[in-house]
Amino acid sequence: AGGDASMHGLIGKLRAQPGQRGALAAILLESTTSMPGCLAYVVAEDTEDADALWITEVWDNAQSHQASLQLPAVRDAIARARPLIAGFDSHWITRPLGGVGLAD
Amino acid sequence: AGGDASMHGLIGKLRAQPGQRGALAAILLESTTSMPGCLAYVVAEDTEDADALWITEVWDNAQSHQASLQLPAVRDAIARARPLIAGFDSHWITRPLGGVGLAD
């Protein structure tokens, strides 16, 4: 719901083009350091699939996440990352309740 | 590898017994606040399955994660949580590269 004050979470697994996982991860890491409302944005390699990356995100609310997609740095990163992405394997939306490692 | 210095990540989806998701989340949240080497431990509700919880963890290395399972508070929490868990749907091991929201 629009005014939903609960935190907004995303968990996604995406596949890089062969040999491009490192370059893709670098783009994602460098462009996501200062996004308003972003409490967590972790980029991780899958340990079994050499092309797969996991992105786990926590936002203070859904609106902050939506707004981030309009940030120049994020739009630029998406444009640079797109050719390096072979596919989006899976994607879940969550409602984080709390925990360790949420930037304040 | 034993001496692997890279960060250690876990992403898991588990199902609570019907109506027990809140109680299960409370146990997980209260018992995981001070685990040496834990950089992130986020508990989140699945937004489609009313019984499902997502746990996303980042550790400074695999050894810290292993050691945490011997902490009295964690062993106690596991014992209290077990009867509230109906199943472990999926579980992935990752190698976090970095990002926002990693407790230092």
PDB file of C-alpha atoms in Angstrom:
ATOM      1  CA  ALA A   1       0.000   0.000   0.000  1.00  0.00           C
ATOM      2  CA  GLY A   2       1.199   3.515  -0.719  1.00  0.00           C
ATOM      3  CA  GLY A   3       1.492   4.719   2.825  1.00  0.00           C
ATOM      4  CA  ASP A   4       2.910   1.434   4.099  1.00  0.00           C
ATOM      5  CA  ALA A   5       5.548   2.406   6.671  1.00  0.00           C
ATOM      6  CA  SER A   6       7.145  -1.044   6.896  1.00  0.00           C
ATOM      7  CA  MET A   7      10.619  -1.636   5.555  1.00  0.00           C
ATOM      8  CA  HIS A   8      10.929  -2.897   1.995  1.00  0.00           C
ATOM      9  CA  GLY A   9      13.298  -5.715   1.070  1.00  0.00           C
ATOM     10  CA  LEU A  10      14.470  -7.313  -2.138  1.00  0.00           C
ATOM     11  CA  ILE A  11      16.414 -10.524  -2.707  1.00  0.00           C
ATOM     12  CA  GLY A  12      17.500 -11.238  -6.257  1.00  0.00           C
ATOM     13  CA  LYS A  13      19.770 -13.621  -8.130  1.00  0.00           C
ATOM     14  CA  LEU A  14      21.052 -12.464 -11.495  1.00  0.00           C
ATOM     15  CA  ARG A  15      23.435 -14.007 -14.006  1.00  0.00           C
ATOM     16  CA  ALA A  16      26.263 -12.061 -15.607  1.00  0.00           C
ATOM     17  CA  GLN A  17      27.442 -12.710 -19.116  1.00  0.00           C
ATOM     18  CA  PRO A  18      30.255 -15.288 -18.962  1.00  0.00           C
ATOM     19  CA  GLY A  19      33.372 -13.758 -17.437  1.00  0.00           C
ATOM     20  CA  GLN A  20      31.605 -10.457 -16.623  1.00  0.00           C
ATOM     21  CA  ARG A  21      30.553 -11.103 -13.025  1.00  0.00           C
ATOM     22  CA  GLY A  22      33.422  -9.097 -11.576  1.00  0.00           C
ATOM     23  CA  ALA A  23      32.792  -6.086 -13.809  1.00  0.00           C
ATOM     24  CA  LEU A  24      29.054  -6.234 -13.065  1.00  0.00           C
ATOM     25  CA  ALA A  25      29.624  -6.450  -9.324  1.00  0.00           C
ATOM     26  CA  ALA A  26      31.976  -3.457  -9.473  1.00  0.00           C
ATOM     27  CA  ILE A  27      29.329  -1.313 -11.203  1.00  0.00           C
ATOM     28  CA  LEU A  28      26.680  -2.320  -8.667  1.00  0.00           C
ATOM     29  CA  LEU A  29      28.960  -1.685  -5.683  1.00  0.00           C
ATOM     30  CA  GLU A  30      30.312   1.676  -6.773  1.00  0.00           C
ATOM     31  CA  SER A  31      26.937   3.155  -7.715  1.00  0.00           C
ATOM     32  CA  THR A  32      24.913   2.211  -4.646  1.00  0.00           C
ATOM     33  CA  THR A  33      26.827   3.856  -1.824  1.00  0.00           C
ATOM     34  CA  SER A  34      24.615   6.879  -1.216  1.00  0.00           C
ATOM     35  CA  MET A  35      20.970   6.158  -1.905  1.00  0.00           C
ATOM     36  CA  PRO A  36      18.513   7.891   0.467  1.00  0.00           C
ATOM     37  CA  GLY A  37      16.556   5.380   2.550  1.00  0.00           C
ATOM     38  CA  CYS A  38      18.829   2.460   1.681  1.00  0.00           C
ATOM     39  CA  LEU A  39      19.527   0.510   4.884  1.00  0.00           C
ATOM     40  CA  ALA A  40      21.304  -2.400   3.181  1.00  0.00           C
ATOM     41  CA  TYR A  41      22.534  -3.219  -0.331  1.00  0.00           C
ATOM     42  CA  VAL A  42      24.842  -6.248  -0.371  1.00  0.00           C
ATOM     43  CA  VAL A  43      26.376  -7.740  -3.523  1.00  0.00           C
ATOM     44  CA  ALA A  44      27.521 -11.355  -3.187  1.00  0.00           C
ATOM     45  CA  GLU A  45      28.826 -14.065  -5.486  1.00  0.00           C
ATOM     46  CA  ASP A  46      27.001 -17.359  -5.665  1.00  0.00           C
ATOM     47  CA  THR A  47      29.435 -20.046  -4.526  1.00  0.00           C
ATOM     48  CA  GLU A  48      28.289 -22.667  -7.055  1.00  0.00           C
ATOM     49  CA  ASP A  49      27.423 -20.713 -10.210  1.00  0.00           C
ATOM     50  CA  ALA A  50      30.442 -18.723 -11.460  1.00  0.00           C
ATOM     51  CA  ASP A  51      28.217 -16.255 -13.312  1.00  0.00           C
ATOM     52  CA  ALA A  52      25.620 -15.619 -10.576  1.00  0.00           C
ATOM     53  CA  LEU A  53      25.349 -12.669  -8.201  1.00  0.00           C
ATOM     54  CA  TRP A  54      22.985 -12.192  -5.269  1.00  0.00           C
ATOM     55  CA  ILE A  55      21.715  -8.723  -4.408  1.00  0.00           C
ATOM     56  CA  THR A  56      20.022  -8.317  -1.000  1.00  0.00           C
ATOM     57  CA  GLU A  57      18.499  -4.942  -0.253  1.00  0.00           C
ATOM     58  CA  VAL A  58      16.655  -3.312   2.647  1.00  0.00           C
ATOM     59  CA  TRP A  59      14.950   0.078   2.300  1.00  0.00           C
ATOM     60  CA  ASP A  60      13.221   2.163   4.944  1.00  0.00           C
ATOM     61  CA  ASN A  61      10.114   1.960   2.710  1.00  0.00           C
ATOM     62  CA  ALA A  62       9.058   1.095  -0.829  1.00  0.00           C
ATOM     63  CA  GLN A  63       8.933   4.725  -1.925  1.00  0.00           C
ATOM     64  CA  SER A  64      12.648   5.216  -1.193  1.00  0.00           C
ATOM     65  CA  HIS A  65      13.447   2.230  -3.355  1.00  0.00           C
ATOM     66  CA  GLN A  66      11.302   3.528  -6.196  1.00  0.00           C
ATOM     67  CA  ALA A  67      12.909   6.985  -5.935  1.00  0.00           C
ATOM     68  CA  SER A  68      16.407   5.483  -6.088  1.00  0.00           C
ATOM     69  CA  LEU A  69      15.724   4.247  -9.604  1.00  0.00           C
ATOM     70  CA  GLN A  70      15.593   7.884 -10.734  1.00  0.00           C
ATOM     71  CA  LEU A  71      18.935   8.874  -9.187  1.00  0.00           C
ATOM     72  CA  PRO A  72      21.431   9.832 -11.946  1.00  0.00           C
ATOM     73  CA  ALA A  73      24.135   7.536 -10.512  1.00  0.00           C
ATOM     74  CA  VAL A  74      21.708   4.600 -10.388  1.00  0.00           C
ATOM     75  CA  ARG A  75      20.289   5.239 -13.882  1.00  0.00           C
ATOM     76  CA  ASP A  76      23.837   5.455 -15.222  1.00  0.00           C
ATOM     77  CA  ALA A  77      24.798   2.225 -13.432  1.00  0.00           C
ATOM     78  CA  ILE A  78      21.755   0.405 -14.789  1.00  0.00           C
ATOM     79  CA  ALA A  79      22.671   1.484 -18.323  1.00  0.00           C
ATOM     80  CA  ARG A  80      26.272   0.306 -17.896  1.00  0.00           C
ATOM     81  CA  ALA A  81      25.246  -2.923 -16.161  1.00  0.00           C
ATOM     82  CA  ARG A  82      22.528  -4.003 -18.578  1.00  0.00           C
ATOM     83  CA  PRO A  83      24.850  -5.363 -21.313  1.00  0.00           C
ATOM     84  CA  LEU A  84      26.707  -7.407 -18.699  1.00  0.00           C
ATOM     85  CA  ILE A  85      23.536  -9.113 -17.431  1.00  0.00           C
ATOM     86  CA  ALA A  86      22.553 -12.431 -19.028  1.00  0.00           C
ATOM     87  CA  GLY A  87      19.391 -12.939 -16.994  1.00  0.00           C
ATOM     88  CA  PHE A  88      17.426 -12.479 -13.789  1.00  0.00           C
ATOM     89  CA  ASP A  89      17.026 -15.922 -12.230  1.00  0.00           C
ATOM     90  CA  SER A  90      14.838 -15.114  -9.279  1.00  0.00           C
ATOM     91  CA  HIS A  91      13.491 -12.155  -7.396  1.00  0.00           C
ATOM     92  CA  TRP A  92      11.581 -11.903  -4.141  1.00  0.00           C
ATOM     93  CA  ILE A  93      10.035  -8.952  -2.319  1.00  0.00           C
ATOM     94  CA  THR A  94      10.254  -9.107   1.482  1.00  0.00           C
ATOM     95  CA  ARG A  95       9.173  -7.116   4.516  1.00  0.00           C
ATOM     96  CA  PRO A  96      12.274  -6.811   6.752  1.00  0.00           C
ATOM     97  CA  LEU A  97      11.496  -6.823  10.477  1.00  0.00           C
ATOM     98  CA  GLY A  98      14.942  -5.871  11.746  1.00  0.00           C
ATOM     99  CA  GLY A  99      18.333  -7.305  12.508  1.00  0.00           C
ATOM    100  CA  VAL A 100      22.055  -6.654  12.481  1.00  0.00           C
ATOM    101  CA  GLY A 101      23.714  -4.572   9.807  1.00  0.00           C
ATOM    102  CA  LEU A 102      20.992  -2.128   8.875  1.00  0.00           C
ATOM    103  CA  ALA A 103      22.606   1.226   8.243  1.00  0.00           C
ATOM    104  CA  ASP A 104      20.854   3.924  10.330  1.00  0.00           C
TER     105      ASP A 104
ATOM    106  CA  ALA B   1      38.796 -23.540   2.306  1.00  0.00           C
ATOM    107  CA  GLY B   2      39.673 -23.287   5.981  1.00  0.00           C
ATOM    108  CA  GLY B   3      41.827 -20.216   5.723  1.00  0.00           C
ATOM    109  CA  ASP B   4      39.512 -18.501   3.243  1.00  0.00           C
ATOM    110  CA  ALA B   5      39.504 -14.823   4.253  1.00  0.00           C
ATOM    111  CA  SER B   6      36.507 -13.856   2.106  1.00  0.00           C
ATOM    112  CA  MET B   7      33.232 -12.908   3.720  1.00  0.00           C
ATOM    113  CA  HIS B   8      30.668 -15.666   4.195  1.00  0.00           C
ATOM    114  CA  GLY B   9      26.997 -15.148   3.356  1.00  0.00           C
ATOM    115  CA  LEU B  10      23.810 -17.132   3.805  1.00  0.00           C
ATOM    116  CA  ILE B  11      20.368 -16.598   2.301  1.00  0.00           C
ATOM    117  CA  GLY B  12      17.614 -18.853   3.561  1.00  0.00           C
ATOM    118  CA  LYS B  13      13.852 -19.131   3.379  1.00  0.00           C
ATOM    119  CA  LEU B  14      12.138 -21.048   6.169  1.00  0.00           C
ATOM    120  CA  ARG B  15       8.499 -21.753   6.958  1.00  0.00           C
ATOM    121  CA  ALA B  16       7.014 -21.294  10.418  1.00  0.00           C
ATOM    122  CA  GLN B  17       4.245 -23.455  11.776  1.00  0.00           C
ATOM    123  CA  PRO B  18       0.925 -21.789  10.903  1.00  0.00           C
ATOM    124  CA  GLY B  19       0.434 -18.649  12.977  1.00  0.00           C
ATOM    125  CA  GLN B  20       3.926 -18.862  14.519  1.00  0.00           C
ATOM    126  CA  ARG B  21       5.891 -16.618  12.152  1.00  0.00           C
ATOM    127  CA  GLY B  22       5.822 -13.663  14.537  1.00  0.00           C
ATOM    128  CA  ALA B  23       6.992 -15.715  17.522  1.00  0.00           C
ATOM    129  CA  LEU B  24       9.735 -17.320  15.424  1.00  0.00           C
ATOM    130  CA  ALA B  25      10.938 -13.963  14.099  1.00  0.00           C
ATOM    131  CA  ALA B  26      11.046 -12.560  17.636  1.00  0.00           C
ATOM    132  CA  ILE B  27      13.304 -15.410  18.813  1.00  0.00           C
ATOM    133  CA  LEU B  28      15.639 -14.970  15.839  1.00  0.00           C
ATOM    134  CA  LEU B  29      15.824 -11.194  16.258  1.00  0.00           C
ATOM    135  CA  GLU B  30      16.408 -11.110  20.000  1.00  0.00           C
ATOM    136  CA  SER B  31      19.115 -13.797  20.017  1.00  0.00           C
ATOM    137  CA  THR B  32      21.287 -12.556  17.166  1.00  0.00           C
ATOM    138  CA  THR B  33      22.263  -9.066  18.292  1.00  0.00           C
ATOM    139  CA  SER B  34      25.796  -9.735  19.510  1.00  0.00           C
ATOM    140  CA  MET B  35      27.507 -12.471  17.534  1.00  0.00           C
ATOM    141  CA  PRO B  36      31.240 -11.909  16.934  1.00  0.00           C
ATOM    142  CA  GLY B  37      32.016 -11.507  13.222  1.00  0.00           C
ATOM    143  CA  CYS B  38      28.385 -11.016  12.218  1.00  0.00           C
ATOM    144  CA  LEU B  39      28.214  -8.117   9.745  1.00  0.00           C
ATOM    145  CA  ALA B  40      24.550  -8.579   8.842  1.00  0.00           C
ATOM    146  CA  TYR B  41      21.645 -10.724  10.064  1.00  0.00           C
ATOM    147  CA  VAL B  42      18.305  -9.540   8.687  1.00  0.00           C
ATOM    148  CA  VAL B  43      14.968 -11.256   9.377  1.00  0.00           C
ATOM    149  CA  ALA B  44      12.237 -10.485   6.848  1.00  0.00           C
ATOM    150  CA  GLU B  45       8.728 -11.696   6.125  1.00  0.00           C
ATOM    151  CA  ASP B  46       7.911 -13.071   2.711  1.00  0.00           C
ATOM    152  CA  THR B  47       5.212 -10.855   1.233  1.00  0.00           C
ATOM    153  CA  GLU B  48       3.306 -13.688  -0.455  1.00  0.00           C
ATOM    154  CA  ASP B  49       3.578 -16.638   1.931  1.00  0.00           C
ATOM    155  CA  ALA B  50       2.180 -15.790   5.386  1.00  0.00           C
ATOM    156  CA  ASP B  51       4.283 -18.485   7.052  1.00  0.00           C
ATOM    157  CA  ALA B  52       7.630 -17.778   5.353  1.00  0.00           C
ATOM    158  CA  LEU B  53      10.626 -15.889   6.706  1.00  0.00           C
ATOM    159  CA  TRP B  54      13.825 -14.885   4.910  1.00  0.00           C
ATOM    160  CA  ILE B  55      17.101 -14.764   6.791  1.00  0.00           C
ATOM    161  CA  THR B  56      20.017 -12.989   5.076  1.00  0.00           C
ATOM    162  CA  GLU B  57      23.367 -13.121   6.829  1.00  0.00           C
ATOM    163  CA  VAL B  58      26.879 -11.797   6.207  1.00  0.00           C
ATOM    164  CA  TRP B  59      29.850 -12.911   8.315  1.00  0.00           C
ATOM    165  CA  ASP B  60      33.440 -11.682   8.208  1.00  0.00           C
ATOM    166  CA  ASN B  61      34.390 -15.328   7.477  1.00  0.00           C
ATOM    167  CA  ALA B  62      32.971 -18.857   7.642  1.00  0.00           C
ATOM    168  CA  GLN B  63      34.699 -19.641  10.927  1.00  0.00           C
ATOM    169  CA  SER B  64      32.837 -16.850  12.725  1.00  0.00           C
ATOM    170  CA  HIS B  65      29.559 -18.248  11.504  1.00  0.00           C
ATOM    171  CA  GLN B  66      30.470 -21.738  12.650  1.00  0.00           C
ATOM    172  CA  ALA B  67      31.555 -20.428  16.065  1.00  0.00           C
ATOM    173  CA  SER B  68      28.267 -18.567  16.503  1.00  0.00           C
ATOM    174  CA  LEU B  69      26.390 -21.865  16.527  1.00  0.00           C
ATOM    175  CA  GLN B  70      28.113 -22.679  19.836  1.00  0.00           C
ATOM    176  CA  LEU B  71      27.159 -19.410  21.558  1.00  0.00           C
ATOM    177  CA  PRO B  72      24.800 -20.125  24.494  1.00  0.00           C
ATOM    178  CA  ALA B  73      22.295 -17.478  23.336  1.00  0.00           C
ATOM    179  CA  VAL B  74      22.246 -18.965  19.819  1.00  0.00           C
ATOM    180  CA  ARG B  75      21.989 -22.583  21.005  1.00  0.00           C
ATOM    181  CA  ASP B  76      19.136 -21.559  23.290  1.00  0.00           C
ATOM    182  CA  ALA B  77      17.396 -19.712  20.461  1.00  0.00           C
ATOM    183  CA  ILE B  78      17.745 -22.693  18.118  1.00  0.00           C
ATOM    184  CA  ALA B  79      16.183 -24.947  20.749  1.00  0.00           C
ATOM    185  CA  ARG B  80      13.257 -22.538  21.265  1.00  0.00           C
ATOM    186  CA  ALA B  81      12.828 -21.887  17.539  1.00  0.00           C
ATOM    187  CA  ARG B  82      12.913 -25.493  16.346  1.00  0.00           C
ATOM    188  CA  PRO B  83       9.319 -26.407  17.351  1.00  0.00           C
ATOM    189  CA  LEU B  84       8.060 -23.294  15.539  1.00  0.00           C
ATOM    190  CA  ILE B  85       9.747 -24.222  12.251  1.00  0.00           C
ATOM    191  CA  ALA B  86       7.737 -26.253   9.732  1.00  0.00           C
ATOM    192  CA  GLY B  87      10.474 -26.495   7.112  1.00  0.00           C
ATOM    193  CA  PHE B  88      13.492 -25.028   5.377  1.00  0.00           C
ATOM    194  CA  ASP B  89      12.442 -24.176   1.825  1.00  0.00           C
ATOM    195  CA  SER B  90      15.729 -23.050   0.373  1.00  0.00           C
ATOM    196  CA  HIS B  91      19.220 -22.169   1.440  1.00  0.00           C
ATOM    197  CA  TRP B  92      22.132 -20.671  -0.456  1.00  0.00           C
ATOM    198  CA  ILE B  93      25.725 -19.959   0.533  1.00  0.00           C
ATOM    199  CA  THR B  94      27.211 -16.781  -0.924  1.00  0.00           C
ATOM    200  CA  ARG B  95      30.486 -14.877  -0.953  1.00  0.00           C
ATOM    201  CA  PRO B  96      29.601 -11.231  -0.156  1.00  0.00           C
ATOM    202  CA  LEU B  97      31.819  -8.688  -1.932  1.00  0.00           C
ATOM    203  CA  GLY B  98      30.642  -5.597  -0.085  1.00  0.00           C
ATOM    204  CA  GLY B  99      27.878  -3.045   0.011  1.00  0.00           C
ATOM    205  CA  VAL B 100      25.763  -0.823   2.233  1.00  0.00           C
ATOM    206  CA  GLY B 101      24.662  -1.921   5.687  1.00  0.00           C
ATOM    207  CA  LEU B 102      27.502  -4.161   6.770  1.00  0.00           C
ATOM    208  CA  ALA B 103      28.104  -3.563  10.451  1.00  0.00           C
ATOM    209  CA  ASP B 104      31.821  -2.821  11.027  1.00  0.00           C
TER     210      ASP B 104
END
